[in-house]
Coordinates of C-alpha atoms and ligand atoms in Angstrom, one line a residue:
M281 CA -67.1 57.9 -7.5
K282 CA -64.3 57.7 -5.2
A283 CA -60.1 57.6 -5.1
A284 CA -58.2 54.9 -4.3
I285 CA -54.6 54.2 -3.7
T286 CA -53.9 51.9 -5.9
G287 CA -50.2 51.5 -6.1
T288 CA -47.1 52.7 -4.1
G289 CA -43.0 53.0 -4.5
R290 CA -40.2 54.7 -3.1
Y291 CA -36.7 55.5 -3.8
F292 CA -33.7 56.3 -1.3
P293 CA -30.4 57.2 -2.8
E294 CA -27.6 54.7 -2.2
R295 CA -25.3 56.9 -0.5
E296 CA -25.6 56.7 3.3
E297 CA -24.2 59.3 5.8
T298 CA -24.6 58.2 9.3
N299 CA -24.2 60.8 12.6
A300 CA -20.6 60.3 12.2
Y301 CA -20.8 62.1 9.4
F302 CA -21.2 65.5 10.8
Y303 CA -19.0 65.4 13.9
E304 CA -16.5 63.4 12.3
E305 CA -16.0 64.5 8.6
L306 CA -17.5 67.6 8.8
G307 CA -16.2 68.9 12.1
L308 CA -20.0 69.8 13.7
D309 CA -20.2 70.7 17.3
T310 CA -22.4 67.9 17.9
S311 CA -22.6 64.4 19.4
E312 CA -24.2 60.9 18.5
D313 CA -25.7 61.4 21.8
W314 CA -27.3 64.5 21.3
I315 CA -28.8 63.8 17.5
V316 CA -30.1 60.4 18.3
E317 CA -32.2 61.1 22.2
R318 CA -33.2 65.3 20.6
T319 CA -33.8 64.1 17.5
G320 CA -34.0 59.5 17.0
I321 CA -32.0 60.1 13.7
R322 CA -29.0 57.4 13.5
T323 CA -28.8 58.1 9.9
R324 CA -30.3 59.1 6.7
R325 CA -30.0 58.9 2.6
L326 CA -28.2 61.7 1.2
A327 CA -28.5 62.7 -3.1
G328 CA -24.6 61.2 -4.4
P329 CA -23.6 62.5 -7.9
G330 CA -26.0 63.5 -10.4
E331 CA -29.0 62.5 -8.0
T332 CA -31.8 65.4 -8.1
C333 CA -35.5 65.4 -7.0
S334 CA -36.8 64.2 -10.6
T335 CA -34.2 61.4 -10.7
M336 CA -35.6 60.4 -7.5
A337 CA -39.3 61.1 -7.7
V338 CA -38.8 59.2 -11.2
A339 CA -37.5 56.2 -10.1
A340 CA -40.6 55.9 -7.5
A341 CA -42.8 56.8 -9.8
R342 CA -41.6 53.3 -12.0
R343 CA -41.9 51.5 -9.0
C344 CA -45.2 52.3 -8.3
L345 CA -46.8 52.3 -11.8
Q346 CA -45.1 48.5 -12.0
D347 CA -46.6 47.7 -8.1
A348 CA -50.2 49.0 -9.3
G349 CA -49.5 46.8 -12.9
R350 CA -50.3 50.2 -14.9
S351 CA -48.3 51.9 -17.7
V352 CA -47.4 55.6 -18.1
D353 CA -49.9 55.5 -20.9
D354 CA -52.8 55.0 -17.9
V355 CA -51.5 58.3 -16.6
D356 CA -53.5 61.1 -17.5
A357 CA -51.7 62.9 -14.2
I358 CA -48.6 63.7 -12.6
V359 CA -48.6 65.8 -9.7
V360 CA -45.3 66.1 -7.8
A361 CA -45.1 67.8 -4.0
T362 CA -41.9 69.5 -3.2
V363 CA -40.1 72.4 -1.2
T364 CA -36.7 71.3 -3.1
P365 CA -37.3 71.6 -7.4
D366 CA -34.2 70.5 -9.9
Q367 CA -34.7 74.1 -10.7
P368 CA -37.1 77.0 -9.7
L369 CA -38.6 76.9 -13.7
P370 CA -39.8 74.1 -14.8
S371 CA -41.9 72.1 -12.2
V372 CA -40.2 68.7 -11.1
A373 CA -43.3 66.8 -12.5
C374 CA -42.7 68.1 -15.9
H375 CA -39.2 66.7 -15.8
V376 CA -40.6 63.8 -14.6
Q377 CA -43.3 63.0 -17.1
A378 CA -40.5 63.4 -19.2
A379 CA -38.4 60.5 -18.1
L380 CA -41.7 58.5 -18.0
G381 CA -42.1 59.3 -21.9
A382 CA -46.2 60.5 -20.6
R383 CA -48.6 62.5 -22.5
C384 CA -49.9 63.7 -20.0
W385 CA -50.6 67.3 -17.6
A386 CA -48.2 67.4 -14.9
F387 CA -47.5 70.0 -12.0
D388 CA -45.8 70.5 -8.9
L389 CA -47.5 71.8 -5.0
V390 CA -45.4 73.5 -2.9
A391 CA -47.0 73.0 1.5
A392 CA -43.2 71.7 2.6
C393 CA -43.6 68.9 4.8
S394 CA -47.2 68.5 5.1
G395 CA -47.0 68.1 0.9
F396 CA -48.3 64.4 1.2
V397 CA -51.1 65.2 2.9
Y398 CA -51.9 68.2 1.2
G399 CA -51.8 67.0 -1.8
L400 CA -52.8 63.5 -1.6
N401 CA -57.2 65.9 -0.7
V402 CA -55.7 67.6 -4.3
V403 CA -55.5 64.7 -5.9
A404 CA -58.7 62.8 -4.9
G405 CA -60.5 65.7 -5.5
M406 CA -59.3 65.7 -9.2
V407 CA -60.2 62.0 -9.2
E408 CA -63.7 62.3 -7.6
S409 CA -64.4 65.1 -9.9
G410 CA -64.0 62.9 -12.8
R411 CA -61.3 65.3 -14.0
A412 CA -58.7 62.6 -14.1
K413 CA -59.1 58.8 -13.6
C414 CA -55.3 57.9 -12.2
V415 CA -52.7 60.5 -11.0
L416 CA -49.3 59.8 -10.6
F417 CA -48.6 61.5 -7.0
I418 CA -45.2 61.8 -6.1
G419 CA -43.6 63.8 -3.0
A420 CA -39.9 64.0 -3.4
D421 CA -37.3 66.0 -2.0
H422 CA -33.6 66.8 -2.3
M423 CA -33.2 68.5 1.1
S424 CA -29.5 68.0 0.7
S425 CA -29.5 70.7 -1.3
I426 CA -31.2 73.3 0.8
L427 CA -29.6 72.9 3.7
D428 CA -26.1 74.3 5.5
F429 CA -23.5 71.5 5.9
R430 CA -22.0 74.6 8.4
D431 CA -25.5 74.9 10.7
R432 CA -25.8 72.0 13.6
N433 CA -29.5 73.0 13.9
T434 CA -30.7 71.9 10.6
S435 CA -28.0 69.3 8.4
I436 CA -28.4 66.1 10.7
I437 CA -32.3 66.6 10.3
F438 CA -33.2 66.4 6.6
G439 CA -32.5 63.6 4.4
D440 CA -33.3 62.7 0.2
A441 CA -36.1 60.5 -0.8
A442 CA -38.8 60.0 -3.1
G443 CA -42.5 58.6 -2.1
A444 CA -45.3 57.4 -4.8
V445 CA -48.4 56.7 -4.5
L446 CA -51.2 55.8 -7.7
V447 CA -54.9 56.9 -7.3
E448 CA -57.5 56.0 -8.9
A449 CA -60.7 56.5 -10.0
V450 CA -62.7 52.9 -8.4
D451 CA -66.4 52.0 -8.0
D452 CA -67.8 52.6 -4.7
D453 CA -68.1 48.7 -4.0
H454 CA -63.9 48.6 -4.4
P455 CA -62.2 48.0 -0.9
G456 CA -60.3 50.9 -1.1
T457 CA -60.9 54.8 -0.3
V458 CA -59.1 58.2 0.0
H459 CA -60.8 59.8 2.4
R460 CA -61.4 63.5 2.9
S461 CA -58.4 65.2 4.5
T462 CA -59.0 67.6 7.6
L463 CA -55.6 71.0 6.4
H464 CA -54.8 74.1 8.2
A465 CA -51.9 76.5 7.9
D466 CA -51.3 79.3 9.4
G467 CA -48.3 81.8 6.9
T468 CA -47.6 83.8 10.5
G469 CA -45.2 81.1 11.5
A470 CA -43.5 81.4 7.6
K471 CA -40.9 83.1 9.6
H472 CA -40.2 80.1 11.7
L473 CA -38.9 78.1 9.4
Q474 CA -37.9 79.7 5.5
I475 CA -35.5 79.6 3.3
P476 CA -35.3 83.7 3.4
A477 CA -33.3 84.5 -0.2
G478 CA -33.9 83.3 -3.3
G479 CA -37.7 84.4 -4.6
G480 CA -38.4 87.7 -5.3
A481 CA -38.5 89.0 -2.4
M482 CA -34.5 89.1 -2.2
P483 CA -32.8 87.9 -4.8
L484 CA -29.7 86.3 -4.4
T485 CA -26.4 88.8 -4.4
P486 CA -23.1 87.0 -3.5
Q487 CA -23.8 88.5 -0.3
L488 CA -26.6 86.8 0.5
L489 CA -24.9 83.9 -1.3
D490 CA -21.5 84.5 1.7
E491 CA -24.1 85.0 5.1
G492 CA -25.8 81.5 3.6
L493 CA -29.4 83.0 3.3
H494 CA -30.0 80.8 0.7
F495 CA -30.1 77.6 3.2
V496 CA -32.9 76.5 5.3
K497 CA -33.5 78.0 8.8
Q498 CA -35.5 77.6 11.0
E499 CA -36.3 77.9 15.2
G500 CA -36.3 74.7 15.9
R501 CA -38.1 74.8 19.4
V502 CA -40.6 76.8 18.0
V503 CA -41.7 74.8 15.0
F504 CA -41.3 71.7 17.7
R505 CA -43.8 73.3 20.2
H506 CA -46.5 73.9 17.1
A507 CA -45.6 70.3 15.5
V508 CA -47.1 68.7 18.7
S509 CA -49.9 70.8 19.4
G510 CA -50.9 70.9 15.9
I511 CA -50.8 67.1 14.8
I512 CA -52.5 66.7 18.2
S513 CA -55.4 69.4 17.3
V514 CA -56.0 68.4 13.8
V515 CA -56.0 64.6 14.3
R516 CA -58.6 64.7 16.8
E517 CA -60.7 67.3 15.0
H518 CA -60.1 64.6 11.8
L519 CA -61.1 62.0 14.0
A520 CA -64.3 63.9 15.0
S521 CA -65.5 64.3 11.4
E522 CA -64.7 61.3 10.1
G523 CA -66.9 59.8 13.0
I524 CA -64.1 57.6 14.4
T525 CA -61.6 57.2 17.5
V526 CA -58.6 56.4 18.2
D527 CA -59.3 53.0 18.3
D528 CA -61.1 52.5 14.8
I529 CA -57.3 53.4 13.8
D530 CA -55.1 50.1 12.4
L531 CA -52.2 52.2 11.1
F532 CA -50.7 55.6 12.3
V533 CA -48.4 56.6 9.6
P534 CA -47.2 60.5 10.8
H535 CA -45.0 62.8 8.9
Q536 CA -40.9 62.6 10.4
A537 CA -39.4 65.0 11.9
N538 CA -38.9 64.2 15.1
V539 CA -39.6 61.2 17.2
R540 CA -39.8 63.4 19.9
I541 CA -42.6 65.4 18.4
I542 CA -44.1 61.7 16.8
H543 CA -44.0 60.1 20.6
A544 CA -45.3 62.6 22.3
A545 CA -48.4 64.0 19.9
M546 CA -49.3 60.2 19.7
D547 CA -49.2 59.2 23.4
R548 CA -51.3 62.2 24.3
L549 CA -53.6 60.7 21.6
K550 CA -52.8 57.2 23.5
V551 CA -52.3 55.5 20.1
P552 CA -50.3 53.0 20.7
R553 CA -47.0 52.9 20.0
D554 CA -46.8 49.6 17.6
K555 CA -49.7 50.7 16.0
T556 CA -47.0 53.7 14.4
V557 CA -44.5 53.5 11.8
I558 CA -41.0 55.1 12.7
T559 CA -38.8 55.3 10.1
I560 CA -37.0 58.4 10.6
D561 CA -34.1 56.8 12.8
R562 CA -32.9 55.4 9.2
Y563 CA -33.8 58.2 6.6
A564 CA -34.2 61.6 9.2
N565 CA -37.1 64.1 7.7
T566 CA -37.2 63.5 4.4
T567 CA -40.3 66.6 4.5
A568 CA -42.4 65.4 1.3
A569 CA -40.9 62.0 0.7
S570 CA -41.7 61.1 4.3
I571 CA -45.4 59.4 4.6
P572 CA -45.7 58.3 1.3
T573 CA -41.7 56.4 1.9
A574 CA -43.3 54.8 5.1
L575 CA -46.0 54.0 3.5
D576 CA -43.9 52.0 1.3
I577 CA -41.6 50.3 4.4
A578 CA -44.7 49.8 6.4
R579 CA -46.9 47.5 3.5
E580 CA -43.4 45.3 2.7
E581 CA -43.8 44.8 6.8
G582 CA -47.0 43.1 5.8
R583 CA -48.9 46.1 8.6
V584 CA -51.1 47.0 6.8
R585 CA -53.9 44.5 5.0
C586 CA -57.2 45.3 2.7
G587 CA -60.1 46.7 5.0
D588 CA -57.7 48.6 6.9
R589 CA -58.5 52.4 8.3
V590 CA -54.9 54.3 7.8
L591 CA -54.0 57.7 9.8
F592 CA -51.9 60.1 8.2
A593 CA -50.6 63.7 10.5
T594 CA -48.4 66.0 9.6
F595 CA -46.9 69.4 10.6
G596 CA -44.5 71.4 8.4
A597 CA -43.2 74.7 6.8
G598 CA -46.0 77.9 6.3
F599 CA -46.7 76.9 8.8
T600 CA -49.5 74.0 7.5
W601 CA -50.5 71.0 9.5
G602 CA -52.8 68.2 8.5
A603 CA -54.9 64.8 9.3
Q604 CA -56.2 62.3 7.0
T605 CA -57.5 59.0 7.2
V606 CA -57.8 56.0 4.0
T607 CA -58.7 52.9 4.0
W608 CA -56.5 50.7 2.6
G609 CA -57.9 48.6 -0.5
L610 CA -54.2 46.6 -1.5
D611 CA -53.7 43.6 -0.2
Ligands
COA243 N1 -25.8 69.0 18.4 C1 -25.7 69.5 19.4 N2 -25.7 70.3 20.0 C2 -27.0 71.2 19.5 C3 -27.7 70.8 18.0 C4 -26.5 69.8 17.2 N3 -27.0 69.0 16.1 N4 -28.9 71.4 17.4 C5 -28.5 72.7 18.3 N5 -27.9 71.9 19.3 C6 -27.7 72.5 20.2 C7 -28.9 74.7 20.3 O1 -27.7 75.2 19.7 C8 -29.6 74.7 21.5 O2 -28.1 75.5 22.4 P1 -27.8 76.3 23.2 O3 -28.6 76.0 24.5 O4 -27.2 76.7 23.9 O5 -28.5 77.4 22.7 C9 -29.8 73.3 22.8 O6 -28.6 72.9 21.7 C10 -30.5 73.2 22.2 O7 -31.3 73.8 21.3 P2 -32.9 73.4 20.8 O8 -33.3 74.7 19.9 O9 -33.2 73.6 22.0 O10 -33.0 72.0 20.4 P3 -34.4 70.7 20.9 O11 -34.5 69.7 22.0 O12 -35.6 71.8 20.7 O13 -33.7 70.2 19.0 C11 -34.6 70.2 17.4 C12 -33.7 71.0 18.3 C13 -34.5 70.9 15.5 C14 -33.8 68.9 16.8 C15 -35.9 70.2 17.3 O14 -35.9 71.6 18.0 C16 -36.6 69.6 16.4 O15 -36.6 68.4 15.8 N6 -37.6 70.9 16.0 C17 -38.6 70.4 14.9 C18 -38.5 70.9 13.6 C19 -38.5 70.4 12.2 O16 -39.5 69.2 12.5 N7 -38.4 71.1 11.1 C20 -38.7 70.3 10.1 C21 -40.4 70.6 9.9 S1 -41.5 69.2 10.3

């Protein structure tokens, strides 16, 4: 029994904010040139009133099920990768399950910007082992809910979105396959990218709220350096473990954290730029949603065909990082 992706879907909020929002409306000490040159971002979507991680996830999930020609009754598990749940308890996946009217089991998984690659490995394992036949897997993040819009170091780089894939058990002669992931974590990097307060270690107090310690904090330069070297080394390790080379990859869908991270890694790996999907200019870094939304966009643009080998690679908080290939099984 093997697992394959049998449908995709995405959702971006309607509200769009260009870079000018930060220096004109919010009055931050930043500029169009700085943001475009240092990150590649020109605009992003931010959740509007009433939109949350689960509402975005539900919208992406509906499109995914429709794409796969499946009904919610076919789904026997829902998994959501996210770091921005609607509330600490219960999971986003349970809210999605209720909104879709599904009756299956449902849970969230936390691996920050690596959530999609980590989760796809977990979900494919559930399917390969026979514990689930059809899993709705969603990467969704409402990053604007954890951003300090007074902080130019973090507020400009993120956006909100959800991307979904359906992962199903298929026969061996099916053209699609989710291959094994190559995954890593190094928890000593936790301090470089984190939300310090709001958990059991530092419960929220009025003072911590005033200090903004419930928002994302990062040492951008440290994260940048680790992201480039982590992606390069994990892609090399992954290709070697699969017994393939960069030339065997038809499409590369990296996590969209910074266009300079993507280009630095791709150039060192000698992945041609025309095989690389870039969406960060339009949507910024949408954390767990960045790879599934970029994949769905690439499909719509006709960049992925049945039989293609597609490579995902990512790096995020934790630190966590990983690479994964899938053989594409859809037309
Ligand atoms: N506008 C203008 N100046 C800014 C700025 C902004 N939005 N953000 C930071 N700066 C300033 C810094 O304060 C610093 O000023 P200083 O030299 O006077 O101290 C200067 O620009 C350079 O800062 P630095 O952090 O070295 O910039 P950078 O080129 O590394 O770019 C990031 C900053 C955050 C864009 C970049 O480090 C990055 O993308 N890191 C990865 C972050 C990431 O992906 N996180 C998500 C998880 S994957």
